[in-house]
């Protein structure tokens, strides 16, 4: 056989193999077909045996053609086996995963109850024209006490057992120092609320060493106690979405005069007899305390250089854990801070 006949034969073998392998659907038969062509007694090997009969000059050409057909066959085998493997994997997947089913929704978190309550309180006050003010949690003794008419040996300091950082620096025990900072910076008219974390050496089911207050301050000409009461009443009604009453009980805070404790009608029993007697929240009184308030004391105005002859102001401070507790029935302040998802998920 001539060199060109051999080359033509080899090309035909290549084509023949491609035809042969096309319908084969498993590795075993594909490997058998491969052996039929490339094995020791295979069709390609047969052609190779003819090589020795050729003139030496013709051998390289035919040799190259042999290599080419070998390569074609091997490549096609690898390719075909790969196709079969991925088809099998797809079939497997379709058997265990129904890709047409809707996915499980990814669990998404939400704002912490206290954050929700804080934002809501700010929203309600902002509708009345108050803007948010802020101050440091690590505060000077002067802003926390002195400027609020609570000098060093004043007994009112005991009302708020303080964490001292140094002689002159404390963890703020209330948000009232933000009143001082605001009045130092801004001339009246002032209408601010200051929500934030405060610290006291207190720890039991209703007290935590760290808790949240919201402070309010309004300073302007002709601000009256009636304005204070109106703002607090509006807040309570909006926050609890109920027509609840409030009660301002005369009380003493050195930085307000007159001062009062803010009580609201118990949102649990609504102060209604006979339930009221057994109500665990208000202990049968029909009212619960939610904060303190009063008219800004002229001594405070003097510290921040606001003219007490021209301006008057009111201030209030409320506990946000308390508000959330009264609205949602949270009976231990620890729940807010432990991060137990079973608790948090409910809000
Ligand atoms: N700062 C007071 C407290 O934490 C509350 C208060 C604020 C009272 C403003 C009067 C006016 O107890």
CSV table of N, CA, C and O in Angstrom, one decimal, residues 82-145:
chain,number,residue,atom,x,y,z
A,82,UNK,N,-16.7,12.9,29.6
A,82,UNK,CA,-17.1,14.1,30.4
A,82,UNK,C,-18.5,14.4,30.2
A,82,UNK,O,-19.2,14.7,31.2
A,83,UNK,N,-19.0,14.4,29.0
A,83,UNK,CA,-20.5,14.7,28.8
A,83,UNK,C,-21.4,13.8,29.6
A,83,UNK,O,-22.3,14.2,30.2
A,84,UNK,N,-21.0,12.5,29.5
A,84,UNK,CA,-21.8,11.5,30.2
A,84,UNK,C,-21.8,11.7,31.7
A,84,UNK,O,-22.8,11.6,32.4
A,85,UNK,N,-20.6,12.1,32.3
A,85,UNK,CA,-20.5,12.3,33.7
A,85,UNK,C,-21.4,13.5,34.2
A,85,UNK,O,-22.1,13.4,35.2
A,86,UNK,N,-21.3,14.6,33.4
A,86,UNK,CA,-22.1,15.8,33.9
A,86,UNK,C,-23.6,15.5,33.7
A,86,UNK,O,-24.4,16.0,34.5
A,87,UNK,N,-24.0,14.7,32.6
A,87,UNK,CA,-25.4,14.4,32.5
A,87,UNK,C,-25.8,13.6,33.7
A,87,UNK,O,-26.9,13.8,34.2
A,88,UNK,N,-25.0,12.7,34.1
A,88,UNK,CA,-25.3,11.8,35.3
A,88,UNK,C,-25.5,12.7,36.5
A,88,UNK,O,-26.4,12.5,37.3
A,89,UNK,N,-24.5,13.7,36.7
A,89,UNK,CA,-24.6,14.5,37.9
A,89,UNK,C,-25.9,15.3,37.9
A,89,UNK,O,-26.6,15.5,38.9
A,90,UNK,N,-26.3,15.8,36.7
A,90,UNK,CA,-27.5,16.6,36.6
A,90,UNK,C,-28.7,15.8,36.9
A,90,UNK,O,-29.6,16.2,37.6
A,91,UNK,N,-28.7,14.5,36.5
A,91,UNK,CA,-29.8,13.6,36.7
A,91,UNK,C,-29.9,13.4,38.2
A,91,UNK,O,-31.0,13.4,38.8
A,92,UNK,N,-28.8,13.2,38.9
A,92,UNK,CA,-28.7,13.0,40.3
A,92,UNK,C,-29.4,14.1,41.1
A,92,UNK,O,-30.2,13.9,41.9
A,93,UNK,N,-28.9,15.3,40.7
A,93,UNK,CA,-29.4,16.5,41.3
A,93,UNK,C,-30.9,16.7,41.2
A,93,UNK,O,-31.6,17.0,42.1
A,94,UNK,N,-31.4,16.4,40.0
A,94,UNK,CA,-32.8,16.5,39.7
A,94,UNK,C,-33.6,15.6,40.6
A,94,UNK,O,-34.7,15.8,41.0
A,95,UNK,N,-33.0,14.4,40.9
A,95,UNK,CA,-33.7,13.4,41.7
A,95,UNK,C,-33.8,13.9,43.2
A,95,UNK,O,-34.8,13.7,43.8
A,96,UNK,N,-32.7,14.6,43.7
A,96,UNK,CA,-32.8,15.0,45.2
A,96,UNK,C,-33.3,16.4,45.4
A,96,UNK,O,-33.8,16.7,46.4
A,97,UNK,N,-33.1,17.3,44.4
A,97,UNK,CA,-33.5,18.7,44.6
A,97,UNK,C,-34.5,19.1,43.5
A,97,UNK,O,-34.2,19.0,42.3
A,98,UNK,N,-35.7,19.4,44.0
A,98,UNK,CA,-36.7,19.9,43.0
A,98,UNK,C,-36.4,21.4,42.9
A,98,UNK,O,-36.8,22.2,43.7
A,99,UNK,N,-35.7,21.8,41.7
A,99,UNK,CA,-35.3,23.2,41.6
A,99,UNK,C,-36.5,24.1,41.2
A,99,UNK,O,-36.4,25.3,41.2
A,100,UNK,N,-37.7,23.5,41.1
A,100,UNK,CA,-38.8,24.3,40.8
A,100,UNK,C,-39.5,24.8,42.1
A,100,UNK,O,-40.4,25.7,42.1
A,101,UNK,N,-39.1,24.2,43.2
A,101,UNK,CA,-39.7,24.6,44.5
A,101,UNK,C,-39.3,26.0,44.9
A,101,UNK,O,-38.1,26.3,44.7
A,102,UNK,N,-40.1,26.8,45.6
A,102,UNK,CA,-39.6,28.1,46.1
A,102,UNK,C,-38.6,27.9,47.2
A,102,UNK,O,-38.7,26.9,47.9
A,103,UNK,N,-37.6,28.7,47.3
A,103,UNK,CA,-36.6,28.6,48.4
A,103,UNK,C,-37.1,28.9,49.7
A,103,UNK,O,-38.1,29.6,49.8
A,104,UNK,N,-36.5,28.4,50.8
A,104,UNK,CA,-36.8,28.8,52.1
A,104,UNK,C,-36.4,30.3,52.3
A,104,UNK,O,-35.3,30.7,51.9
A,105,UNK,N,-37.3,31.1,52.9
A,105,UNK,CA,-36.9,32.5,53.0
A,105,UNK,C,-35.7,32.6,54.0
A,105,UNK,O,-35.7,31.9,55.0
A,106,UNK,N,-34.7,33.4,53.7
A,106,UNK,CA,-33.5,33.6,54.5
A,106,UNK,C,-34.0,34.3,55.8
A,106,UNK,O,-34.7,35.3,55.7
A,107,UNK,N,-33.6,33.8,57.0
A,107,UNK,CA,-34.1,34.5,58.2
A,107,UNK,C,-33.4,35.9,58.2
A,107,UNK,O,-32.2,36.1,58.1
A,108,UNK,N,-34.3,37.0,58.4
A,108,UNK,CA,-33.8,38.3,58.4
A,108,UNK,C,-34.0,38.9,59.8
A,108,UNK,O,-35.1,38.6,60.4
A,109,UNK,N,-33.1,39.6,60.4
A,109,UNK,CA,-33.3,40.2,61.7
A,109,UNK,C,-34.2,41.5,61.6
A,109,UNK,O,-34.7,41.8,60.6
A,110,UNK,N,-34.3,42.1,62.8
A,110,UNK,CA,-35.1,43.4,62.7
A,110,UNK,C,-34.5,44.2,63.9
A,110,UNK,O,-33.7,43.7,64.7
A,111,UNK,N,-35.0,45.4,64.0
A,111,UNK,CA,-34.5,46.3,65.0
A,111,UNK,C,-34.8,45.8,66.4
A,111,UNK,O,-35.9,45.2,66.6
A,112,UNK,N,-33.9,46.0,67.3
A,112,UNK,CA,-34.1,45.6,68.7
A,112,UNK,C,-35.3,46.4,69.3
A,112,UNK,O,-35.5,47.5,68.9
A,113,UNK,N,-36.1,45.7,70.2
A,113,UNK,CA,-37.3,46.4,70.7
A,113,UNK,C,-36.9,47.8,71.3
A,113,UNK,O,-37.7,48.7,71.0
A,114,UNK,N,-35.8,47.9,72.0
A,114,UNK,CA,-35.5,49.2,72.5
A,114,UNK,C,-35.2,50.2,71.5
A,114,UNK,O,-35.5,51.4,71.6
A,115,UNK,N,-34.6,49.8,70.4
A,115,UNK,CA,-34.3,50.7,69.2
A,115,UNK,C,-35.6,51.1,68.6
A,115,UNK,O,-35.8,52.3,68.3
A,116,UNK,N,-36.5,50.2,68.4
A,116,UNK,CA,-37.9,50.5,67.9
A,116,UNK,C,-38.5,51.5,68.7
A,116,UNK,O,-39.1,52.5,68.2
A,117,UNK,N,-38.5,51.3,70.1
A,117,UNK,CA,-39.2,52.2,71.0
A,117,UNK,C,-38.6,53.6,71.0
A,117,UNK,O,-39.2,54.6,71.0
A,118,UNK,N,-37.2,53.6,70.9
A,118,UNK,CA,-36.5,54.9,70.9
A,118,UNK,C,-36.9,55.7,69.6
A,118,UNK,O,-37.2,56.9,69.7
A,119,UNK,N,-36.9,55.0,68.5
A,119,UNK,CA,-37.2,55.7,67.2
A,119,UNK,C,-38.6,56.2,67.2
A,119,UNK,O,-38.9,57.3,66.7
A,120,UNK,N,-39.5,55.4,67.8
A,120,UNK,CA,-40.9,55.8,67.8
A,120,UNK,C,-41.1,57.0,68.7
A,120,UNK,O,-41.8,57.9,68.3
A,121,UNK,N,-40.4,57.0,69.9
A,121,UNK,CA,-40.5,58.1,70.8
A,121,UNK,C,-40.0,59.4,70.1
A,121,UNK,O,-40.6,60.5,70.1
A,122,UNK,N,-38.9,59.3,69.4
A,122,UNK,CA,-38.3,60.4,68.7
A,122,UNK,C,-39.2,60.9,67.6
A,122,UNK,O,-39.5,62.1,67.5
A,123,UNK,N,-39.9,60.0,66.9
A,123,UNK,CA,-40.8,60.3,65.9
A,123,UNK,C,-42.0,61.1,66.5
A,123,UNK,O,-42.3,62.2,65.9
A,124,UNK,N,-42.5,60.7,67.6
A,124,UNK,CA,-43.7,61.4,68.2
A,124,UNK,C,-43.3,62.8,68.6
A,124,UNK,O,-44.0,63.8,68.3
A,125,UNK,N,-42.1,62.9,69.2
A,125,UNK,CA,-41.7,64.3,69.7
A,125,UNK,C,-41.3,65.1,68.5
A,125,UNK,O,-41.5,66.4,68.5
A,126,UNK,N,-40.8,64.5,67.4
A,126,UNK,CA,-40.4,65.4,66.3
A,126,UNK,C,-41.6,66.0,65.6
A,126,UNK,O,-41.5,67.0,65.1
A,127,UNK,N,-42.7,65.2,65.7
A,127,UNK,CA,-44.0,65.8,65.1
A,127,UNK,C,-44.4,67.1,65.9
A,127,UNK,O,-45.1,67.9,65.4
A,128,UNK,N,-43.9,67.2,67.1
A,128,UNK,CA,-44.2,68.4,67.9
A,128,UNK,C,-43.2,69.4,67.8
A,128,UNK,O,-43.2,70.4,68.5
A,129,UNK,N,-42.2,69.2,67.0
A,129,UNK,CA,-41.2,70.3,66.7
A,129,UNK,C,-39.9,70.1,67.5
A,129,UNK,O,-39.0,70.9,67.5
A,130,UNK,N,-39.7,68.9,68.1
A,130,UNK,CA,-38.4,68.6,68.8
A,130,UNK,C,-37.4,68.0,67.9
A,130,UNK,O,-37.8,67.2,67.0
A,131,UNK,N,-36.2,68.4,68.1
A,131,UNK,CA,-35.1,67.7,67.3
A,131,UNK,C,-34.2,67.0,68.2
A,131,UNK,O,-34.2,67.2,69.4
A,132,UNK,N,-33.5,66.0,67.7
A,132,UNK,CA,-32.6,65.1,68.5
A,132,UNK,C,-31.3,65.8,68.9
A,132,UNK,O,-30.7,66.4,68.0
A,133,UNK,N,-30.9,65.7,70.1
A,133,UNK,CA,-29.6,66.2,70.6
A,133,UNK,C,-28.9,65.0,71.2
A,133,UNK,O,-29.5,64.1,71.6
A,134,UNK,N,-27.6,65.2,71.3
A,134,UNK,CA,-26.8,64.1,71.8
A,134,UNK,C,-25.7,64.6,72.7
A,134,UNK,O,-25.3,65.8,72.7
A,135,UNK,N,-25.2,63.7,73.5
A,135,UNK,CA,-24.1,64.1,74.4
A,135,UNK,C,-23.3,62.8,74.8
A,135,UNK,O,-23.7,61.7,74.5
A,136,UNK,N,-22.1,63.0,75.4
A,136,UNK,CA,-21.3,61.8,75.7
A,136,UNK,C,-21.8,61.0,76.9
A,136,UNK,O,-22.4,61.6,77.8
A,137,UNK,N,-21.5,59.7,76.8
A,137,UNK,CA,-21.9,58.9,78.0
A,137,UNK,C,-20.9,59.0,79.1
A,137,UNK,O,-21.2,58.8,80.2
A,138,UNK,N,-19.7,59.2,78.7
A,138,UNK,CA,-18.6,59.5,79.7
A,138,UNK,C,-18.6,61.0,79.9
A,138,UNK,O,-18.2,61.7,78.9
A,139,UNK,N,-19.1,61.5,81.0
A,139,UNK,CA,-19.4,62.9,81.1
A,139,UNK,C,-18.7,63.6,82.3
A,139,UNK,O,-18.2,62.9,83.2
A,140,UNK,N,-18.6,64.8,82.2
A,140,UNK,CA,-17.9,65.5,83.4
A,140,UNK,C,-18.9,65.6,84.5
A,140,UNK,O,-20.1,65.6,84.3
A,141,UNK,N,-18.3,65.6,85.7
A,141,UNK,CA,-19.1,65.8,86.9
A,141,UNK,C,-19.9,67.1,86.8
A,141,UNK,O,-21.1,67.2,87.2
A,142,UNK,N,-19.3,68.1,86.2
A,142,UNK,CA,-20.0,69.4,86.1
A,142,UNK,C,-21.2,69.3,85.3
A,142,UNK,O,-22.3,69.8,85.8
A,143,UNK,N,-21.2,68.7,84.1
A,143,UNK,CA,-22.4,68.6,83.3
A,143,UNK,C,-23.5,67.7,83.9
A,143,UNK,O,-24.7,68.0,83.8
A,144,UNK,N,-23.0,66.7,84.6
A,144,UNK,CA,-23.9,65.7,85.1
A,144,UNK,C,-24.6,66.2,86.4
A,144,UNK,O,-25.8,65.9,86.6
A,145,UNK,N,-23.9,66.9,87.2
A,145,UNK,CA,-24.4,67.3,88.5
A,145,UNK,C,-24.4,68.8,88.8
A,145,UNK,O,-25.4,69.5,89.0
